[in-house]
Coordinates of C-alpha atoms in Angstrom, one line a residue:
X1 CA -165.9 12.9 103.1
X2 CA -164.8 15.0 106.0
X3 CA -163.4 18.4 105.6
X4 CA -159.9 17.6 106.8
X5 CA -159.5 15.0 104.0
X6 CA -160.8 17.3 101.3
X7 CA -158.4 20.0 102.5
X8 CA -155.6 17.5 102.6
X9 CA -156.4 16.4 99.0
X10 CA -156.3 20.0 97.8
X11 CA -153.1 20.6 99.7
X12 CA -151.5 17.5 98.1
X13 CA -152.5 18.6 94.6
X14 CA -151.0 22.1 95.2
X15 CA -147.8 20.8 96.8
X16 CA -147.3 18.1 94.2
X17 CA -147.7 20.6 91.4
X18 CA -145.1 22.8 93.0
X19 CA -142.9 19.8 93.5
X20 CA -143.1 18.8 89.8
X21 CA -142.2 22.3 88.8
X22 CA -139.2 22.3 91.1
X23 CA -137.7 18.9 90.1
X24 CA -135.6 19.3 87.0
X25 CA -134.3 16.5 84.8
X26 CA -131.3 16.1 87.0
X27 CA -132.3 16.1 90.7
X28 CA -130.0 18.3 92.7
X29 CA -129.7 18.8 96.4
X30 CA -132.5 21.4 96.4
X31 CA -135.0 19.0 94.7
X32 CA -134.2 16.4 97.3
X33 CA -134.8 18.9 100.1
X34 CA -138.1 20.0 98.6
X35 CA -139.2 16.4 98.3
X36 CA -138.2 15.6 101.9
X37 CA -140.0 18.7 103.2
X38 CA -143.1 17.8 101.2
X39 CA -143.0 14.2 102.5
X40 CA -142.6 15.3 106.2
X41 CA -145.5 17.8 105.9
X42 CA -147.6 15.0 104.3
X43 CA -146.9 12.6 107.1
X44 CA -147.6 15.3 109.7
X45 CA -151.0 16.1 108.1
X46 CA -152.0 12.4 107.9
X47 CA -151.1 11.8 111.5
X48 CA -153.0 14.8 112.7
X49 CA -156.3 13.5 111.3

């Protein structure tokens, strides 16, 4: 596997863990913002490769 994909996988694991820690039982505005931000960053990373 190429280096970018490995870096991306590591990044996804880290971000997803952070995301899970942020999201409480009842999602609030902040959780939705976090998730949107994560998703946009994910898409940006995928398109760059």
